[in-house]
Short mmCIF file of C-alpha atoms in Angstrom, two decimals:
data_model
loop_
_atom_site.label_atom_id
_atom_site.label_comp_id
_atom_site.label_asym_id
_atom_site.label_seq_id
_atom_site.Cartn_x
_atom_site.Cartn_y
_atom_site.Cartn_z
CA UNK K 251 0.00 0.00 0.00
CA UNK K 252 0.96 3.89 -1.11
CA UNK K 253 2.79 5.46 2.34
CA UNK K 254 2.01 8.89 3.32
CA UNK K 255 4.42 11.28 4.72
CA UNK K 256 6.59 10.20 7.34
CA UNK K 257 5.38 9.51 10.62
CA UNK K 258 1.52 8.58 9.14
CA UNK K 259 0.17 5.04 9.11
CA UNK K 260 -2.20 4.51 6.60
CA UNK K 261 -5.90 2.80 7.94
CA UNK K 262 -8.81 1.78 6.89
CA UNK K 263 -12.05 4.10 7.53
CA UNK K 264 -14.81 1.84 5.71
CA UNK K 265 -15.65 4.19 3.09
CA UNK K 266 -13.07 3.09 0.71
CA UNK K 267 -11.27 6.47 0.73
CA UNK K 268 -7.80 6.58 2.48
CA UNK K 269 -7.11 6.84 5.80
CA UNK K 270 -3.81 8.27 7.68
CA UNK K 271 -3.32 7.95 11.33
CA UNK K 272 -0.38 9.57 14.06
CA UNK K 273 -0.13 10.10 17.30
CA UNK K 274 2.31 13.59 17.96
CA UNK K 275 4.15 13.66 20.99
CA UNK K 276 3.64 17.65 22.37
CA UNK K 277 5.42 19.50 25.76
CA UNK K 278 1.46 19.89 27.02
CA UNK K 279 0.45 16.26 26.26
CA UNK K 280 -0.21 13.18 23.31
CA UNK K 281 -2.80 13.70 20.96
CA UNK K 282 -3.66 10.67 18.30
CA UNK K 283 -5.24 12.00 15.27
CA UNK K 284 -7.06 10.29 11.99
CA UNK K 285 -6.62 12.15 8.63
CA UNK K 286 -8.67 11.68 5.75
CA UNK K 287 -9.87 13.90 2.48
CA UNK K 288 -12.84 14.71 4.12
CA UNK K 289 -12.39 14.63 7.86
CA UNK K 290 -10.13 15.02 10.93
CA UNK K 291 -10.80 13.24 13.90
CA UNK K 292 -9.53 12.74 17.33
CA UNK K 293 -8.88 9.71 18.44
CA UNK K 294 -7.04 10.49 21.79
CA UNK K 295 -6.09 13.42 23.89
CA UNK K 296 -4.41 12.98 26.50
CA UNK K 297 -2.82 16.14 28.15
CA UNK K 298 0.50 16.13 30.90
CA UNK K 299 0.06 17.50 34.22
CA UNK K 300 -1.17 20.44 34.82
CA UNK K 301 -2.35 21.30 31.12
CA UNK K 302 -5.86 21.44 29.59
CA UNK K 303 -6.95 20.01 25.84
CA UNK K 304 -9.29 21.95 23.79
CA UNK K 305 -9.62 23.18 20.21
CA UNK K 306 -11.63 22.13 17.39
CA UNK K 307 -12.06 20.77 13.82
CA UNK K 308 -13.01 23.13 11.02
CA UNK K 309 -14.93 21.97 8.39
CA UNK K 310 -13.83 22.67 4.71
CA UNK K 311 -13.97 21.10 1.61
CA UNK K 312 -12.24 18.90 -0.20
CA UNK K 313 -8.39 19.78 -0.25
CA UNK K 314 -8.69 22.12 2.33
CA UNK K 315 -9.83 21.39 5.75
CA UNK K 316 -8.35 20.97 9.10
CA UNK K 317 -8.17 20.94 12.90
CA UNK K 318 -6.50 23.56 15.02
CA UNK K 319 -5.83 21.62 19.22
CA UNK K 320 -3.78 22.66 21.52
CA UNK K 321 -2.47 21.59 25.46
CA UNK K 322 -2.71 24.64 27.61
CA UNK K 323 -0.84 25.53 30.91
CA UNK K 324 -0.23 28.98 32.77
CA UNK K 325 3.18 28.47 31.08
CA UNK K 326 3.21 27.18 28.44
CA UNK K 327 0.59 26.57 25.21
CA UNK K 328 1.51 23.69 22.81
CA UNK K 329 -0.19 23.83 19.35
CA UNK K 330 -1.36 21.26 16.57
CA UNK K 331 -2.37 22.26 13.52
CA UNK K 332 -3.42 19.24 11.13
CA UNK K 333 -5.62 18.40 8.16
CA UNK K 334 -5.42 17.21 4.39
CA UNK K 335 -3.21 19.29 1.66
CA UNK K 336 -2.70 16.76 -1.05
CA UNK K 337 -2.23 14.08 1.92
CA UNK K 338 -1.91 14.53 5.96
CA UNK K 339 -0.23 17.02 7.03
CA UNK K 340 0.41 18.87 10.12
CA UNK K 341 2.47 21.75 12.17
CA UNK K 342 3.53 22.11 15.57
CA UNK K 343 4.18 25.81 17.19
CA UNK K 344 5.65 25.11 21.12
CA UNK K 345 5.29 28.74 22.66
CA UNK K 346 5.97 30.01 26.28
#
């Protein structure tokens, strides 16, 4: 099967189109994320002590759609943007 960019496993999501899934590794906390064309979703959020999860998915369409989530502390915000350009893709910003 076609890989995706590093660090992306490829699954299945029942409708036939592809699939990419990661988990990303953040200073607030681990967040596991599923990629498609059409949809981000979060599979698992799970943020390190003393910081907060939130954020959201934004709709779009087709090539362009995504998810902005980020771990919170008094200290410290860590951010994950991710969605579908051509494939999965996504950014991390670490800021004090």
């Amino acid at each position: 099967s076609p890989t995706a960019t590093p660090g992306w496993v490829r699954v299945g999501d029942g409708w036939g189109s592809p699939s990419y899934r990661r988990t990303f590794r953040l200073v607030g906390g681990t967040v596991t994320v599923v990629v498609s064309r059409g949809a981000v979703r979060v599979v698992e959020a799970r943020p390190a002590p003393g910081f907060r999860f939130g954020g959201g998915v934004a709709g779009g369409s087709g090539e362009q759609h995504g998810g902005r989530l980020e771990f919170a502390s008094p200290r410290h915000v860590s951010r994950l943007l991710v969605g579908w350009r051509e494939g999965p893709y996504a950014e991390i910003t670490e800021s004090a």
